[in-house]
C-alpha cells in the first residue's frame, strides 16, 4: 500500500444519499479474479446517463468524491474501493460511511473523510459553483481545506499512523505471532473444526 | 458492571490488547466463497504466506452458480469458481463444490453443518455473515483485505464496537413472519440506524422465534447498517444444534452447553443505544423503494415524497419511485409483478419453504408470472423433496431449482430483465440488484407465495379458499 500524507485535487459532487455498493460496482464486475481494472465499472449504470456528474467535462480528473450520507451501504465487496481507486479517487467525503466500506477503504488507502452535514453541504456547493476548486486533505493534521472551508475529520491515531507509513496490516499482525499461538493453546478443544466428518 | 452478550464474546477472543491500538481478535470460523476470495489468495502467494488454520476455514460455491444446471456456461463465472477450487486445494481448505450434497449458500450451510455455534467469532467476505449471530456468535462481513488477513493470521485487528439492544416485546400475530418484523424495524430506524454497533435482539417476541426465523432477523442486520446482529442462545438454539455433524458430541456437548448458558447479557449491563418495537403491531410488510428502509405495511399505499421533509430523504424517494415506476398513493396490493423469487440466505431455509408451500398448496401461479423456488442448500432441497414440497410447488407452476444465491444478486443466470418487477424474499432492493433495470419488492415467504398466486402483492389472507 502507498503511504498517504497530503492529497491535493479537484472534487466531484455526487448529490445522492445511500449510494450502495451495487451502484459503485455492479455485481457483474465481481466475477473477475484480478484486483485491478475495476475503474471502467465504477458507477457504470449511472454513467450511461450523459448528464451524470462523473460524465461532466468540468469534473474530469477529479480525485475527491463528495457524496451524500451513508455512502458505501450494502455488500462487503472491496471491489467498490478498488473501482474508486482505479478511477483515480484518493478521498471520499460523506457525512456517514457504511462500516464495512469504511474499513475496506482504510485497508486499501482510500481515505474516507467524515464531516458534519453542514460542511459536506458547504463543500458540495463550493465545487458545484467552481469545479476548479482545489481540495487539500492533510492526513497528519486530519483536516480538509477548500476555499474558505477548513474542516477537521475523525480518524483514530493508530490508523492514521498506519496510513502515513503505508504499512501492511498483515505484516504488523504477524509480529504478534507469539500472542496468537498463546491464545490458540488456551482455546477449548471442543471448538469445531471444518474438516469433513466421516 | 455487567457485560452485554457482545462484550462477553469479544472479551473471550482478545489475543492482544494495547492502548491506542485496535484489539487483536481471534477468529473461530472463516467462511469463504468464490467472489471475495481470489485476490486474497493471490495476496498470500505474492507475500509467500500460508493459511494459518485451514481447519477453521470452509468454502462453498454459491454466488455464481446456475440453479438449473450443474455446469457453469459463463466462462468468467467458471474461471472464478475454478480459481476457488484450485485455491482450496493448494491451501488445504475444505470445499463444498457444486454437486456436493452439502453445497449451498455460505450462510445456510454453516448452521446446517453445525460449525456455527454460540460464542464463536465468525467472519466471511460477505455482508450477510450477520446471519450466524442468531446463535449468539459474533459474526460479521469483511472485505477481501481482511479475508487475506484472516487466512494468514486467523485474527483481525478491530476497534471495539458500540452495543445496541433491539427489544421486541409482545408476540407476532399469526400470518406475520420474522421477515415482516425486520422490514418494519428497518423502516423505523433507517438504513444507517445501526452503524458502528453490534446489535442484540431480545425480548419476548425474539425468544419465541424459531432458529430459522432468528437467522432471518440477524441476516438483515446489515441492511440497517449494524456491524452484526446477535441473539442469546437458549433451548431453541441447543435443540437446533444437537446432533449436527460438527456440533459437540458426548461429554463435549454438556461442557459446551454449560459454557453457552453464560452467554447472555447481565442484568446490570448497559447498551450504548436501545430501540423498542411492539411485535403485535407488525403486519405483513413490503418495500416500495430502492433501499430496504423504504418499506410500508402491505395494507398501505406508495408514499408521497412531497410529504417527506425537503432534502436528501425526499430526493431519494423521488429517485426511487422513478426507478421503480410507481405513483404515490397507489395501494401496494395493486402492484402487479412479473416474477416471484423464493430463496436466498435470508429466506431459503426449510421453514421458509414450508410456509410458502402451505400457501401455495392446491393453488396455481397467476398467468404470466414466473415463479421460482431456490432452496438455500442442497440439503434443504433434499429435505423439502422428502416432505413433498417440490411437488406442491411444481404442481402450482413454480420452477424447482438447485441451491445457490440465484436471483438475490444478479451474478448468475437468474436475473430480472430491464423493467421487470419482482416480489423477492431476498435482502436488497437496490437499483439493478437482481439484474439491470430490475425492480425489486422485498417480501416474506408467505407474501411471496400469495403474490405468485394473485400476480399482485398479496398476503395469504387475501387468497380465496381452495
Coordinates of N, CA, C and O in Angstrom, one line a residue, chain B residues 335-420:
Chain B
X335 N -50.0 -3.4 -7.0 CA -48.8 -3.5 -7.8 C -48.6 -4.9 -8.3 O -48.6 -5.9 -7.6
X336 N -48.7 -5.0 -9.6 CA -48.5 -6.3 -10.3 C -47.1 -6.7 -10.5 O -46.2 -5.8 -10.8
X337 N -46.7 -8.0 -10.3 CA -45.3 -8.4 -10.5 C -45.2 -9.4 -11.7 O -46.2 -10.0 -12.1
X338 N -44.0 -9.5 -12.2 CA -43.7 -10.4 -13.3 C -43.1 -11.7 -12.8 O -43.2 -12.7 -13.4
X339 N -42.3 -11.5 -11.7 CA -41.5 -12.6 -11.1 C -41.7 -12.7 -9.6 O -41.8 -11.7 -9.0
X340 N -41.7 -14.0 -9.1 CA -41.6 -14.2 -7.7 C -40.4 -15.1 -7.4 O -40.2 -16.1 -8.0
X341 N -39.5 -14.6 -6.5 CA -38.3 -15.3 -6.1 C -38.4 -15.7 -4.7 O -38.4 -14.9 -3.8
X342 N -38.3 -17.0 -4.4 CA -38.3 -17.5 -3.1 C -37.0 -18.2 -2.8 O -36.7 -19.2 -3.5
X343 N -36.2 -17.6 -2.0 CA -34.9 -18.2 -1.7 C -33.9 -17.2 -1.0 O -34.4 -16.3 -0.4
X344 N -32.6 -17.4 -1.1 CA -31.5 -16.5 -0.6 C -31.2 -16.9 0.8 O -31.9 -17.7 1.5
X345 N -30.1 -16.3 1.3 CA -29.6 -16.6 2.7 C -30.6 -16.0 3.7 O -30.5 -16.3 4.9
X346 N -31.5 -15.1 3.2 CA -32.5 -14.5 4.2 C -33.6 -15.5 4.4 O -34.1 -15.7 5.5
X347 N -34.1 -16.1 3.3 CA -35.4 -16.9 3.4 C -35.3 -18.1 2.5 O -36.3 -18.4 1.8
X348 N -34.2 -18.8 2.5 CA -34.1 -20.0 1.7 C -34.0 -21.3 2.5 O -33.4 -22.3 2.1
X349 N -34.6 -21.3 3.7 CA -34.4 -22.5 4.6 C -35.7 -23.3 4.6 O -36.8 -22.8 4.1
X350 N -35.7 -24.4 5.3 CA -36.9 -25.3 5.4 C -38.1 -24.6 5.8 O -39.2 -24.7 5.2
X351 N -38.0 -23.8 6.9 CA -39.2 -23.2 7.4 C -39.8 -22.2 6.4 O -41.1 -22.1 6.3
X352 N -39.0 -21.5 5.6 CA -39.5 -20.6 4.6 C -40.2 -21.4 3.5 O -41.2 -21.0 3.1
X353 N -39.6 -22.5 3.1 CA -40.2 -23.3 2.0 C -41.5 -23.9 2.5 O -42.5 -23.9 1.8
X354 N -41.5 -24.3 3.8 CA -42.8 -24.9 4.3 C -43.9 -23.9 4.4 O -45.0 -24.1 4.0
X355 N -43.5 -22.7 4.9 CA -44.5 -21.6 5.0 C -45.1 -21.3 3.6 O -46.3 -21.1 3.5
X356 N -44.2 -21.2 2.6 CA -44.7 -20.8 1.3 C -45.5 -21.9 0.7 O -46.5 -21.7 0.0
X357 N -45.1 -23.2 0.9 CA -45.8 -24.3 0.3 C -47.2 -24.4 0.9 O -48.2 -24.8 0.2
X358 N -47.4 -24.1 2.2 CA -48.7 -24.1 2.8 C -49.6 -23.1 2.1 O -50.8 -23.4 2.1
X359 N -49.1 -22.0 1.7 CA -49.9 -21.0 1.0 C -50.3 -21.5 -0.4 O -51.4 -21.3 -0.9
X360 N -49.3 -22.1 -1.1 CA -49.4 -22.5 -2.5 C -50.2 -23.7 -2.7 O -50.9 -23.9 -3.7
X361 N -50.2 -24.6 -1.7 CA -50.8 -25.9 -1.9 C -52.2 -25.9 -2.4 O -53.1 -25.2 -1.9
X362 N -52.4 -26.6 -3.6 CA -53.7 -26.6 -4.2 C -54.1 -25.4 -5.0 O -55.2 -25.3 -5.5
X363 N -53.1 -24.5 -5.2 CA -53.4 -23.3 -6.0 C -52.5 -23.2 -7.2 O -51.6 -24.0 -7.3
X364 N -52.8 -22.2 -8.1 CA -51.9 -22.1 -9.3 C -51.3 -20.7 -9.3 O -51.9 -19.7 -9.0
X365 N -50.1 -20.7 -9.8 CA -49.4 -19.4 -10.1 C -50.2 -18.6 -11.1 O -50.6 -19.2 -12.1
X366 N -50.3 -17.3 -10.9 CA -51.1 -16.5 -11.9 C -50.5 -16.5 -13.2 O -49.2 -16.6 -13.4
X367 N -51.3 -16.4 -14.2 CA -50.9 -16.4 -15.6 C -49.8 -15.3 -15.9 O -50.0 -14.2 -15.4
X368 N -48.8 -15.7 -16.6 CA -47.8 -14.6 -16.9 C -46.8 -14.4 -15.8 O -45.8 -13.6 -16.0
X369 N -46.9 -15.0 -14.7 CA -45.9 -14.8 -13.6 C -44.9 -15.9 -13.6 O -45.3 -17.1 -13.6
X370 N -43.6 -15.5 -13.6 CA -42.5 -16.5 -13.4 C -42.3 -16.7 -12.0 O -42.0 -15.7 -11.3
X371 N -42.3 -17.9 -11.5 CA -42.1 -18.1 -10.0 C -41.1 -19.2 -9.8 O -41.1 -20.2 -10.4
X372 N -40.0 -18.9 -9.0 CA -39.0 -19.9 -8.8 C -38.7 -20.0 -7.3 O -38.7 -19.1 -6.5
X373 N -38.5 -21.3 -6.9 CA -38.1 -21.6 -5.6 C -36.6 -22.1 -5.7 O -36.4 -23.1 -6.4
X374 N -35.8 -21.5 -4.9 CA -34.3 -21.9 -4.9 C -33.9 -22.2 -3.5 O -33.7 -21.3 -2.7
X375 N -33.9 -23.5 -3.1 CA -33.5 -23.9 -1.8 C -32.1 -23.3 -1.4 O -31.2 -23.2 -2.3
X376 N -31.9 -22.9 -0.2 CA -30.7 -22.3 0.3 C -29.5 -23.3 0.2 O -28.3 -22.8 0.2
X377 N -29.8 -24.6 0.3 CA -28.7 -25.5 0.2 C -29.2 -26.8 -0.4 O -30.4 -27.0 -0.5
X378 N -28.3 -27.7 -0.9 CA -28.8 -28.9 -1.4 C -29.4 -29.8 -0.4 O -30.3 -30.6 -0.7
X379 N -29.0 -29.7 0.9 CA -29.7 -30.4 1.9 C -31.1 -29.9 2.2 O -32.0 -30.7 2.5
X380 N -31.3 -28.6 2.1 CA -32.6 -28.1 2.2 C -33.5 -28.6 1.1 O -34.6 -29.1 1.2
X381 N -32.9 -28.7 -0.1 CA -33.6 -29.2 -1.3 C -34.0 -30.7 -1.1 O -35.2 -31.0 -1.3
X382 N -33.1 -31.4 -0.6 CA -33.3 -32.9 -0.3 C -34.5 -33.1 0.7 O -35.4 -33.8 0.5
X383 N -34.3 -32.3 1.8 CA -35.4 -32.5 2.8 C -36.7 -32.0 2.3 O -37.7 -32.7 2.6
X384 N -36.8 -30.9 1.6 CA -38.0 -30.4 1.0 C -38.6 -31.5 0.1 O -39.9 -31.7 0.1
X385 N -37.8 -32.2 -0.7 CA -38.3 -33.2 -1.6 C -38.8 -34.4 -0.8 O -39.8 -35.0 -1.1
X386 N -38.1 -34.7 0.4 CA -38.6 -35.8 1.2 C -40.0 -35.5 1.8 O -40.8 -36.3 2.0
X387 N -40.2 -34.2 2.0 CA -41.5 -33.7 2.6 C -42.6 -33.5 1.5 O -43.7 -33.1 1.8
X388 N -42.2 -33.7 0.2 CA -43.1 -33.5 -0.9 C -43.4 -32.0 -1.3 O -44.3 -31.8 -2.1
X389 N -42.5 -31.1 -0.8 CA -42.8 -29.7 -1.1 C -42.5 -29.4 -2.5 O -43.2 -28.5 -3.1
X390 N -41.5 -30.1 -3.1 CA -41.2 -29.9 -4.5 C -42.5 -30.1 -5.4 O -42.7 -29.4 -6.3
X391 N -43.2 -31.1 -5.0 CA -44.4 -31.5 -5.8 C -45.5 -30.3 -5.6 O -46.1 -29.9 -6.6
X392 N -45.6 -29.9 -4.4 CA -46.6 -28.8 -4.2 C -46.2 -27.6 -5.1 O -47.1 -27.0 -5.7
X393 N -44.9 -27.2 -5.0 CA -44.5 -26.0 -5.8 C -44.6 -26.3 -7.3 O -45.1 -25.4 -8.1
X394 N -44.2 -27.4 -7.8 CA -44.2 -27.8 -9.2 C -45.7 -27.8 -9.7 O -46.0 -27.2 -10.8
X395 N -46.5 -28.4 -8.9 CA -47.9 -28.5 -9.4 C -48.6 -27.1 -9.5 O -49.5 -26.9 -10.3
X396 N -48.1 -26.2 -8.6 CA -48.7 -24.9 -8.7 C -48.1 -24.0 -9.8 O -48.6 -23.0 -10.1
X397 N -47.0 -24.5 -10.4 CA -46.4 -23.8 -11.5 C -45.1 -23.1 -11.2 O -44.6 -22.3 -12.0
X398 N -44.5 -23.4 -10.0 CA -43.2 -22.9 -9.7 C -42.1 -23.7 -10.4 O -42.2 -24.9 -10.6
X399 N -40.9 -23.0 -10.6 CA -39.7 -23.7 -11.0 C -39.1 -24.2 -9.7 O -39.0 -23.5 -8.7
X400 N -38.6 -25.4 -9.7 CA -37.9 -26.0 -8.5 C -36.4 -26.2 -8.9 O -36.1 -26.9 -9.8
X401 N -35.6 -25.4 -8.2 CA -34.2 -25.3 -8.6 C -33.2 -26.0 -7.6 O -33.5 -26.4 -6.5
X402 N -31.9 -25.9 -8.1 CA -30.8 -26.3 -7.2 C -30.4 -25.1 -6.3 O -30.8 -24.0 -6.6
X403 N -29.5 -25.4 -5.3 CA -29.1 -24.4 -4.4 C -28.2 -23.3 -4.9 O -27.3 -23.7 -5.7
X404 N -28.3 -22.1 -4.5 CA -27.4 -21.0 -4.9 C -28.0 -19.7 -4.5 O -29.1 -19.6 -4.0
X405 N -27.2 -18.6 -4.7 CA -27.7 -17.3 -4.4 C -28.7 -16.8 -5.3 O -29.6 -16.0 -5.0
X406 N -28.7 -17.4 -6.6 CA -29.7 -17.2 -7.6 C -30.0 -15.7 -7.8 O -29.2 -14.8 -7.9
X407 N -31.3 -15.4 -7.7 CA -31.8 -14.1 -8.1 C -31.6 -13.0 -7.1 O -32.1 -11.9 -7.2
X408 N -30.9 -13.3 -6.0 CA -30.7 -12.3 -5.0 C -29.8 -11.2 -5.5 O -29.9 -10.1 -5.1
X409 N -28.8 -11.6 -6.4 CA -27.8 -10.6 -6.7 C -27.4 -10.5 -8.1 O -26.4 -9.7 -8.4
X410 N -28.0 -11.2 -9.0 CA -27.6 -10.9 -10.4 C -26.2 -11.3 -10.8 O -25.6 -10.6 -11.7
X411 N -25.6 -12.3 -10.2 CA -24.3 -12.7 -10.6 C -24.3 -14.0 -11.4 O -23.2 -14.6 -11.7
X412 N -25.4 -14.6 -11.6 CA -25.6 -15.9 -12.2 C -26.8 -15.8 -13.2 O -27.4 -14.7 -13.3
X413 N -27.1 -16.9 -13.9 CA -28.1 -16.7 -14.9 C -29.5 -16.3 -14.5 O -30.3 -15.9 -15.3
X414 N -29.8 -16.4 -13.2 CA -31.1 -16.0 -12.7 C -31.2 -14.5 -12.4 O -30.7 -14.0 -11.4
X415 N -31.8 -13.8 -13.4 CA -31.8 -12.3 -13.2 C -33.2 -11.8 -13.7 O -33.9 -12.5 -14.4
X416 N -33.5 -10.5 -13.4 CA -34.6 -9.8 -13.9 C -34.2 -9.1 -15.2 O -33.1 -8.7 -15.3
X417 N -35.1 -9.0 -16.2 CA -34.9 -8.2 -17.4 C -35.2 -6.7 -17.0 O -35.9 -6.5 -16.0
X418 N -34.6 -5.8 -17.8 CA -34.9 -4.4 -17.5 C -36.4 -4.1 -17.4 O -37.2 -4.6 -18.3
X419 N -36.8 -3.4 -16.4 CA -38.2 -3.0 -16.2 C -39.0 -4.1 -15.6 O -40.2 -3.8 -15.1
X420 N -38.5 -5.3 -15.5 CA -39.3 -6.4 -14.9 C -39.4 -6.2 -13.4 O -38.5 -5.6 -12.7

